[in-house]
Coordinates of C-alpha atoms and ligand atoms in Angstrom, one line a residue:
Chain Y
M1 CA 49.1 23.7 52.2
I2 CA 52.0 23.8 54.6
D3 CA 52.8 20.7 56.6
V4 CA 55.5 20.8 59.3
K5 CA 56.8 17.5 60.7
N6 CA 59.1 17.1 63.7
L7 CA 60.7 20.5 63.1
S8 CA 63.6 21.3 65.3
K9 CA 66.0 24.1 65.2
S10 CA 69.0 24.9 67.3
F11 CA 71.5 27.8 67.2
E12 CA 74.9 26.6 68.4
N13 CA 73.8 24.5 71.4
Q14 CA 70.6 26.3 72.1
L15 CA 67.4 24.4 71.1
V16 CA 65.0 27.0 69.9
L17 CA 62.3 24.8 68.2
D18 CA 61.7 21.4 69.7
N19 CA 60.1 18.8 67.5
I20 CA 57.2 20.9 66.2
C21 CA 54.4 19.4 64.2
E22 CA 51.8 21.6 62.6
H23 CA 49.5 21.8 59.6
I24 CA 48.3 25.0 57.9
S25 CA 45.4 24.6 55.5
P26 CA 44.6 27.0 52.6
G27 CA 42.6 30.1 53.6
E28 CA 43.6 29.7 57.3
K29 CA 44.7 32.8 59.3
V30 CA 47.0 31.4 61.9
V31 CA 48.1 33.8 64.6
I32 CA 51.1 32.9 66.7
I33 CA 51.6 34.5 70.0
G34 CA 54.0 33.9 72.9
P35 CA 56.6 35.5 75.1
S36 CA 59.8 37.0 73.7
G37 CA 62.4 34.4 72.8
S38 CA 59.9 31.5 72.6
G39 CA 60.8 30.8 68.9
K40 CA 58.0 32.5 67.1
S41 CA 60.2 34.3 64.5
T42 CA 62.4 31.2 64.1
F43 CA 59.3 29.1 63.4
L44 CA 58.1 31.5 60.8
R45 CA 61.5 31.9 59.2
C46 CA 61.8 28.2 58.9
L47 CA 58.7 28.0 56.9
N48 CA 60.4 29.9 54.0
L49 CA 63.8 28.5 54.9
L50 CA 65.3 31.8 55.9
E51 CA 66.5 29.6 58.7
T52 CA 67.6 26.1 57.9
P53 CA 65.9 23.6 60.2
T54 CA 68.2 21.3 62.2
A55 CA 65.8 18.4 61.8
G56 CA 62.3 17.6 60.5
T57 CA 60.6 18.3 57.2
I58 CA 58.4 21.0 55.8
T59 CA 56.1 20.3 52.9
F60 CA 54.6 23.1 50.9
E61 CA 51.9 22.3 48.3
G62 CA 53.0 18.7 48.2
A63 CA 56.7 19.4 47.8
V64 CA 59.2 18.6 50.5
I65 CA 61.0 22.0 50.6
T66 CA 63.5 21.0 53.2
D67 CA 65.0 18.6 50.6
P68 CA 68.3 20.1 49.6
K69 CA 67.5 19.5 45.9
V70 CA 64.5 21.7 45.9
K71 CA 64.9 25.1 44.1
I72 CA 64.3 27.3 47.1
D73 CA 63.9 30.5 45.2
Q74 CA 60.9 29.1 43.3
V75 CA 59.3 28.1 46.6
R76 CA 59.9 31.5 48.2
Q77 CA 58.3 33.2 45.2
Q78 CA 55.0 31.7 46.4
M79 CA 55.5 32.7 50.0
G80 CA 55.3 36.4 50.9
M81 CA 57.0 37.7 54.0
V82 CA 56.6 40.9 55.9
F83 CA 59.2 41.9 58.5
Q84 CA 59.1 43.8 61.7
H85 CA 61.5 46.4 60.3
F86 CA 59.9 46.6 56.8
N87 CA 63.2 46.0 55.0
L88 CA 62.3 48.2 52.1
F89 CA 65.2 48.7 49.7
P90 CA 66.4 52.3 50.4
N91 CA 68.3 52.5 47.1
M92 CA 65.1 52.2 45.0
T93 CA 61.9 54.1 44.5
I94 CA 58.7 52.6 45.9
R95 CA 57.7 51.5 42.4
K96 CA 61.0 49.7 41.9
N97 CA 60.7 48.1 45.3
I98 CA 57.5 46.5 44.2
T99 CA 58.4 45.6 40.6
L100 CA 62.0 44.3 41.1
A101 CA 61.1 40.8 42.2
P102 CA 58.2 40.1 39.7
V103 CA 60.4 41.3 36.8
R104 CA 63.7 39.7 37.8
T105 CA 62.1 36.3 38.6
G106 CA 60.4 36.3 35.2
L107 CA 56.9 36.5 36.6
M108 CA 56.0 39.4 34.3
R109 CA 57.4 42.2 32.1
Q110 CA 58.3 45.6 33.5
E111 CA 55.2 47.3 32.0
E112 CA 52.9 44.7 33.4
A113 CA 54.6 44.9 36.8
D114 CA 54.3 48.7 36.7
G115 CA 50.6 48.3 36.1
L116 CA 50.3 45.9 39.0
A117 CA 52.3 48.2 41.2
L118 CA 49.9 51.0 40.5
S119 CA 46.8 49.0 41.3
L120 CA 48.5 47.7 44.5
L121 CA 49.4 51.2 45.5
K122 CA 45.9 52.3 44.9
R123 CA 44.7 49.6 47.2
V124 CA 46.8 50.9 50.1
D125 CA 46.2 54.5 49.1
L126 CA 49.8 55.4 48.3
V127 CA 49.8 56.0 44.6
D128 CA 51.4 59.4 45.0
K129 CA 54.4 57.8 46.6
A130 CA 55.3 55.6 43.6
E131 CA 58.4 57.6 42.7
A132 CA 59.4 58.4 46.3
Y133 CA 62.1 56.7 48.2
P134 CA 61.5 54.7 51.4
S135 CA 63.3 57.3 53.6
Q136 CA 60.5 59.7 52.7
L137 CA 57.8 57.5 54.1
S138 CA 56.4 57.1 57.6
G139 CA 56.6 53.8 59.3
G140 CA 53.0 52.9 58.6
Q141 CA 53.4 53.8 55.0
K142 CA 56.6 51.7 54.8
Q143 CA 54.9 48.7 56.2
R144 CA 52.0 49.0 53.8
I145 CA 54.4 49.2 50.9
A146 CA 56.3 46.1 52.3
I147 CA 53.0 44.2 52.3
V148 CA 52.1 45.1 48.7
R149 CA 55.7 44.4 47.6
A150 CA 55.2 40.9 48.8
L151 CA 51.8 40.7 47.2
A152 CA 53.2 41.7 43.8
M153 CA 54.7 38.2 43.6
K154 CA 51.1 36.8 43.9
P155 CA 52.1 34.5 46.8
K156 CA 49.9 31.7 48.0
V157 CA 50.6 32.4 51.6
M158 CA 51.7 35.4 53.5
L159 CA 54.0 35.3 56.6
F160 CA 54.0 38.3 58.9
D161 CA 56.6 38.6 61.7
E162 CA 55.4 41.3 64.1
P163 CA 54.5 43.7 61.4
T164 CA 53.3 46.4 63.7
S165 CA 55.8 46.1 66.6
A166 CA 58.1 48.8 65.2
L167 CA 55.4 51.3 64.5
D168 CA 54.2 54.3 66.5
P169 CA 50.8 53.5 68.0
E170 CA 48.9 55.8 65.7
M171 CA 50.2 53.9 62.6
V172 CA 49.3 50.4 63.8
G173 CA 45.7 50.7 62.6
E174 CA 46.4 51.5 59.0
V175 CA 48.6 48.4 58.7
L176 CA 46.2 46.1 60.5
D177 CA 43.5 47.4 58.1
V178 CA 45.4 46.3 55.1
M179 CA 46.0 42.9 56.7
R180 CA 42.4 42.6 57.7
E181 CA 41.3 43.3 54.1
L182 CA 43.8 40.7 52.8
A183 CA 42.3 38.2 55.2
Q184 CA 38.8 38.9 54.0
E185 CA 40.0 38.2 50.4
G186 CA 40.9 34.7 51.5
M187 CA 44.7 34.9 51.7
T188 CA 46.3 32.2 53.7
M189 CA 48.2 34.0 56.5
V190 CA 50.6 33.1 59.3
V191 CA 50.9 36.1 61.6
V192 CA 53.2 36.5 64.6
T193 CA 51.8 39.4 66.6
H194 CA 51.2 41.0 69.9
E195 CA 48.0 42.6 68.7
M196 CA 45.5 40.5 70.7
G197 CA 42.5 42.4 69.3
F198 CA 43.6 41.5 65.7
A199 CA 44.3 37.9 66.7
R200 CA 40.8 37.6 68.1
E201 CA 39.0 39.3 65.3
V202 CA 40.9 38.0 62.2
G203 CA 42.5 34.8 63.3
S204 CA 41.0 31.5 62.5
R205 CA 43.3 29.7 64.9
V206 CA 45.7 30.9 67.6
L207 CA 48.9 29.1 68.5
F208 CA 50.6 29.8 71.8
M209 CA 54.4 29.2 71.7
D210 CA 56.7 28.9 74.7
G211 CA 60.2 27.5 75.0
G212 CA 60.2 26.1 71.4
H213 CA 56.9 24.3 71.8
I214 CA 53.4 25.0 70.6
L215 CA 51.9 24.7 74.1
E216 CA 48.3 25.3 73.2
Q217 CA 46.1 26.1 70.2
N218 CA 42.5 26.9 69.7
T219 CA 39.9 29.1 68.0
P220 CA 40.4 32.7 69.1
Q221 CA 37.2 32.6 71.0
E222 CA 38.1 29.5 73.0
F223 CA 41.7 30.5 73.3
F224 CA 41.2 33.9 74.8
D225 CA 38.1 33.0 76.9
H226 CA 39.2 29.6 78.2
P227 CA 42.9 29.2 78.1
Q228 CA 43.8 25.7 79.2
H229 CA 47.5 25.7 80.0
P230 CA 48.8 27.6 83.1
R231 CA 51.6 29.2 81.0
T232 CA 49.0 30.5 78.6
Q233 CA 46.8 31.8 81.4
L234 CA 49.8 33.6 82.9
F235 CA 50.9 35.1 79.5
L236 CA 47.3 36.3 78.7
S237 CA 46.9 37.8 82.2
K238 CA 50.0 39.9 81.5
V239 CA 49.1 41.1 78.0
L240 CA 45.3 41.5 78.1
Chain Z
M1 CA 124.4 85.4 48.1
E2 CA 125.1 86.1 44.5
A3 CA 127.0 82.8 44.3
F4 CA 124.1 81.0 45.9
R5 CA 121.6 82.4 43.5
A6 CA 123.8 81.5 40.5
D7 CA 124.2 78.0 41.8
F8 CA 120.4 77.7 42.3
A9 CA 119.7 78.9 38.8
K10 CA 122.2 76.5 37.4
K11 CA 120.9 73.5 39.2
F12 CA 117.3 74.4 38.4
T13 CA 118.2 74.8 34.7
M14 CA 119.9 71.4 34.8
A15 CA 117.1 69.7 36.5
F16 CA 114.2 71.1 34.4
L17 CA 115.2 73.1 31.4
T18 CA 118.3 71.6 29.7
G19 CA 117.1 69.5 26.8
D20 CA 113.5 70.1 27.6
R21 CA 113.8 67.8 30.6
W22 CA 110.5 69.1 32.1
K23 CA 108.8 67.1 29.4
L24 CA 110.2 64.0 30.9
Y25 CA 108.6 64.8 34.3
L26 CA 105.3 65.3 32.6
K27 CA 105.7 62.1 30.6
G28 CA 106.5 60.3 33.8
M29 CA 103.5 61.8 35.5
A30 CA 101.3 60.7 32.7
T31 CA 102.7 57.1 33.1
T32 CA 102.1 57.3 36.8
L33 CA 98.5 58.3 36.3
E34 CA 98.0 55.6 33.7
L35 CA 99.6 53.0 36.0
T36 CA 97.3 54.2 38.8
A37 CA 94.2 53.9 36.6
C38 CA 95.1 50.4 35.2
A39 CA 96.1 49.1 38.6
L40 CA 92.9 50.4 40.2
I41 CA 90.8 48.7 37.6
I42 CA 92.6 45.4 38.2
G43 CA 92.4 46.0 41.9
V44 CA 88.6 46.7 41.9
V45 CA 87.7 43.8 39.7
L46 CA 89.9 41.4 41.7
G47 CA 88.7 42.9 45.0
V48 CA 85.0 42.6 44.2
L49 CA 85.4 39.1 42.9
V50 CA 87.3 38.0 46.0
A51 CA 84.9 39.8 48.3
V52 CA 81.8 38.2 46.7
V53 CA 83.4 34.8 46.8
R54 CA 84.2 35.2 50.5
S55 CA 80.8 36.5 51.5
A56 CA 79.0 33.9 49.4
H57 CA 81.0 31.3 51.2
D58 CA 80.2 32.7 54.6
Q59 CA 76.5 32.9 53.8
Q60 CA 76.0 29.4 52.7
R61 CA 73.2 27.5 54.4
P62 CA 74.7 25.0 56.9
G63 CA 74.6 21.5 55.5
R64 CA 74.6 22.7 51.9
R65 CA 78.2 23.8 51.5
N66 CA 79.4 23.9 48.0
P67 CA 82.9 22.2 47.9
V68 CA 84.1 24.2 44.8
L69 CA 83.2 27.4 46.6
G70 CA 85.1 26.1 49.6
V71 CA 88.3 25.7 47.5
V72 CA 88.0 29.0 45.7
N73 CA 87.4 30.7 49.1
F74 CA 90.5 29.1 50.5
V75 CA 92.6 30.4 47.5
C76 CA 91.1 33.9 48.0
K77 CA 92.0 33.8 51.7
I78 CA 95.6 32.8 50.9
Y79 CA 95.8 35.6 48.3
T80 CA 94.7 38.3 50.8
T81 CA 96.9 37.0 53.6
V82 CA 100.0 36.8 51.5
I83 CA 99.6 40.1 49.8
R84 CA 98.6 42.0 52.9
G85 CA 101.3 40.3 54.9
T86 CA 104.3 41.2 52.7
P87 CA 105.7 44.6 51.7
M88 CA 104.7 46.0 48.4
L89 CA 108.3 46.7 47.4
V90 CA 109.2 43.0 48.0
Q91 CA 106.2 41.9 45.9
L92 CA 107.2 44.3 43.1
L93 CA 110.7 43.0 43.1
I94 CA 109.5 39.4 43.0
W95 CA 107.3 40.2 40.0
G96 CA 110.0 42.2 38.2
M97 CA 113.1 40.4 39.0
V98 CA 111.9 36.8 39.4
I99 CA 108.6 36.0 37.8
F100 CA 108.8 38.4 34.8
K101 CA 112.6 38.9 34.9
S102 CA 113.0 38.8 31.1
T103 CA 109.8 40.7 30.2
R104 CA 110.6 44.0 28.4
N105 CA 107.3 45.7 29.1
R106 CA 108.0 47.0 32.5
F107 CA 104.8 49.1 32.6
F108 CA 102.9 45.9 32.3
V109 CA 104.8 44.2 35.1
G110 CA 104.4 47.2 37.3
M111 CA 100.7 47.4 36.6
L112 CA 100.2 43.8 37.4
G113 CA 102.1 44.0 40.6
L114 CA 100.3 47.1 41.7
G115 CA 96.8 45.8 40.7
I116 CA 97.3 42.5 42.4
N117 CA 98.4 44.2 45.5
S118 CA 95.6 46.7 45.5
G119 CA 93.0 43.9 44.9
A120 CA 93.8 42.4 48.3
Y121 CA 93.1 45.6 50.0
V122 CA 90.0 46.4 47.9
A123 CA 88.7 42.9 48.7
E124 CA 88.8 43.7 52.4
I125 CA 87.2 47.1 51.9
V126 CA 84.4 45.6 49.8
R127 CA 83.8 42.7 52.2
G128 CA 83.4 45.2 55.0
G129 CA 81.0 47.2 52.8
L130 CA 78.9 44.1 52.0
M131 CA 78.8 43.2 55.7
S132 CA 77.7 46.7 56.6
V133 CA 74.5 46.3 54.7
D134 CA 71.7 45.2 57.1
A135 CA 71.1 41.4 56.9
G136 CA 67.4 42.2 56.6
Q137 CA 68.0 43.6 53.1
S138 CA 69.2 40.4 51.6
E139 CA 66.6 38.5 53.6
A140 CA 63.9 40.6 52.1
G141 CA 65.4 40.1 48.6
R142 CA 65.6 36.3 49.1
S143 CA 62.2 36.1 50.7
L144 CA 60.7 37.6 47.5
G145 CA 62.3 34.7 45.6
L146 CA 65.2 36.6 44.1
D147 CA 68.3 34.5 43.8
Y148 CA 71.6 35.2 45.5
I149 CA 73.2 36.9 42.5
D150 CA 70.2 39.3 41.9
T151 CA 69.9 40.1 45.6
M152 CA 73.6 41.1 45.6
R153 CA 73.4 42.9 42.3
Y154 CA 70.3 45.0 42.9
I155 CA 70.1 45.3 46.6
V156 CA 73.3 44.7 48.6
I157 CA 76.1 45.9 46.3
P158 CA 74.5 49.3 45.4
Q159 CA 74.1 50.0 49.1
A160 CA 77.5 48.6 50.0
F161 CA 79.1 50.8 47.3
K162 CA 77.9 54.0 49.0
N163 CA 79.4 52.9 52.3
I164 CA 82.8 52.0 50.8
L165 CA 83.3 54.9 48.5
P166 CA 85.3 56.9 51.1
S167 CA 87.7 54.0 51.8
L168 CA 87.9 53.2 48.1
G169 CA 88.9 56.9 47.5
N170 CA 91.6 56.5 50.1
E171 CA 92.8 53.3 48.5
F172 CA 93.0 55.2 45.2
I173 CA 95.2 57.9 46.7
V174 CA 97.5 55.4 48.4
L175 CA 97.8 53.5 45.2
F176 CA 98.6 56.7 43.3
K177 CA 101.6 57.3 45.6
D178 CA 102.7 53.7 45.7
T179 CA 103.1 53.7 41.9
S180 CA 106.5 55.4 42.7
L181 CA 107.7 52.0 43.9
V182 CA 107.6 50.5 40.4
S183 CA 110.6 52.7 39.4
S184 CA 112.6 50.0 41.3
I185 CA 111.8 47.5 38.6
G186 CA 112.4 49.9 35.8
A187 CA 109.0 51.1 34.8
A188 CA 109.4 54.6 33.4
E189 CA 107.1 56.7 35.7
I190 CA 107.9 60.1 37.2
L191 CA 110.3 59.0 39.9
Y192 CA 112.2 56.8 37.4
Y193 CA 112.8 59.9 35.2
A194 CA 113.7 62.1 38.2
E195 CA 116.3 59.5 39.3
A196 CA 117.7 59.2 35.8
I197 CA 118.1 63.0 35.6
G198 CA 119.6 63.2 39.0
G199 CA 122.0 60.4 38.1
K200 CA 123.0 62.2 34.9
T201 CA 123.6 65.6 36.5
Y202 CA 124.8 64.4 39.9
E203 CA 122.2 66.7 41.4
F204 CA 119.2 65.0 43.0
M205 CA 117.6 67.8 45.0
F206 CA 115.6 69.6 42.3
P207 CA 114.4 66.5 40.5
L208 CA 113.2 65.0 43.8
Y209 CA 111.6 68.2 45.1
G210 CA 110.0 68.6 41.7
T211 CA 108.6 65.1 41.8
A212 CA 107.4 65.5 45.4
L213 CA 105.6 68.7 44.5
M214 CA 103.8 67.1 41.6
Y215 CA 102.7 64.2 43.7
L216 CA 101.5 66.7 46.3
I217 CA 99.5 68.7 43.9
F218 CA 97.7 65.7 42.5
C219 CA 97.0 64.3 46.0
I220 CA 95.5 67.6 47.1
V221 CA 93.3 67.6 44.0
L222 CA 92.3 64.0 44.5
T223 CA 91.5 64.6 48.1
W224 CA 89.4 67.6 47.2
L225 CA 87.5 65.6 44.6
Q226 CA 86.9 62.8 47.1
G227 CA 85.5 65.2 49.7
K228 CA 83.2 66.7 47.0
L229 CA 81.9 63.2 46.0
E230 CA 81.3 62.3 49.6
R231 CA 79.2 65.4 50.2
R232 CA 77.2 64.7 47.1
L233 CA 76.5 61.2 48.4
R234 CA 75.5 62.4 51.8
Q235 CA 73.1 64.8 50.2
S236 CA 71.4 62.0 48.1
D237 CA 71.1 60.0 51.3
R238 CA 68.8 62.7 52.7
R239 CA 66.4 62.6 49.8
Ligands
ATP1 N1 70.6 33.8 64.3 C1 70.5 33.4 65.6 N2 71.6 33.0 66.2 C2 71.6 32.6 67.5 N3 70.5 32.5 68.3 C3 69.3 33.0 67.8 C4 69.3 33.4 66.4 N4 68.0 33.8 66.1 C5 67.3 33.6 67.2 N5 68.1 33.1 68.2 C6 67.7 32.7 69.6 O1 66.6 31.9 69.5 C7 65.6 32.1 70.5 C8 64.2 32.3 69.8 O2 64.3 33.5 69.0 P1 63.1 34.0 68.2 O3 63.5 35.3 67.5 O4 62.5 33.0 67.4 O5 62.0 34.4 69.3 P2 60.7 35.2 69.2 O6 59.7 34.3 69.8 O7 60.5 35.7 67.8 O8 60.9 36.4 70.2 P3 60.5 38.0 70.0 O9 59.1 38.0 70.5 O10 61.4 38.7 70.9 O11 60.6 38.3 68.6 C9 66.1 33.3 71.3 O12 66.6 32.9 72.4 C10 67.2 33.9 70.4 O13 68.2 34.4 71.2
MG2 MG1 60.5 37.6 66.8

């Protein structure tokens, strides 16, 4: 589904991603962990070209999306992204937050989108907030809305960048529940997270990044129980 | 004392009452307001265009720079630099005495000069407003597959607008006062009439005080309205 070849990214003179090759298959739940500054966010943001790779190619569903001729907006419509700080649009109601993109990109008409928004809101148990504004919501509610906003585009893959890091501890669970459900439905997911419990339980594969490299990857079971690389062992000993 | 009072009354009559001269001040003030409104519209349209071009240029993905946008951006940069780097009076004189020296419609020339001047300042205000919107907002829009234009139109500009309303209000008041400069190129706004009346009666004090007072009243009203609007906006922020 997503194929990354020799991906490098540098900011100014700092090399943040160093020649990464990776393949993500449909239905996989790839969890990315690693110390701060290791390039996890940058890697994720390269996948939907929020960052432009310095070198290398990314192929999505057979199309080389790093090719400058590719219509990037059409590619992004098929890739949902959830941010650490939610990034809901404060100037719109929740319903409008969800329906704006499907309607403006021509995916569906407003009535259709309204119906979809309603069913998505039901799913995260926030129907009563449809006409509220983001500032009236708690962090956990905001993030659940951000997830269904991305889902409204009917994406083929969902990218999560530390979706629970900005939340109060008591709200982490409700967001992870939504993600867990999404995983069970078979969504392809790439998740950067510090929630090791979630990684172990939901992930089909865990990648460990450090210094712009994917140092080690394995099934969650093997990864957490028998980490191979000394850096991985050190990192896990600190966070577990 | 008696003599002073008589003198005062005479000058006052001359300045405002003889031949219904007070109507001229009102007519002049109407022109001033019209000038302000027209120049503001030109200024806002120009300013928003320039600001959008400049931020679109700055946000291009590296390696995919659009050469046309580069040229337009360069022109915009020259425009704001020249306009902000030269006095308004000099600009107006250039419009009125050089570029449009034989144009009879002085209102039009003044409006153009003011609008083009204001556009450069509005552009900087709007650009600041666009930059004040968190980058995560446009990233969220783009990640949903919205294009640059839609992201600006529905997400960034509405939020930027709220942030810049106070500065835009200030610009409006500055512009209102600066319209007085177009009297120098013969546009018949309030100061133009005041000077004409003063020249005719050899008595400038009352016409100028009267003019100043009218400006002051309008400025106080505008400032009050601006404060009211801002309080409104702040309330809607808390919803
Ligand atoms: N826009 C940018 N400009 C310059 N440097 C950047 C930019 N974005 C990221 N970096 C740098 O790239 C490196 C990797 O950043 P990245 O955000 O990918 O790390 P991360 O693994 O997501 O860390 P964290 O766990 O703190 O989110 C860091 O050193 C960071 O300072
Ligand atoms: Mg990060």
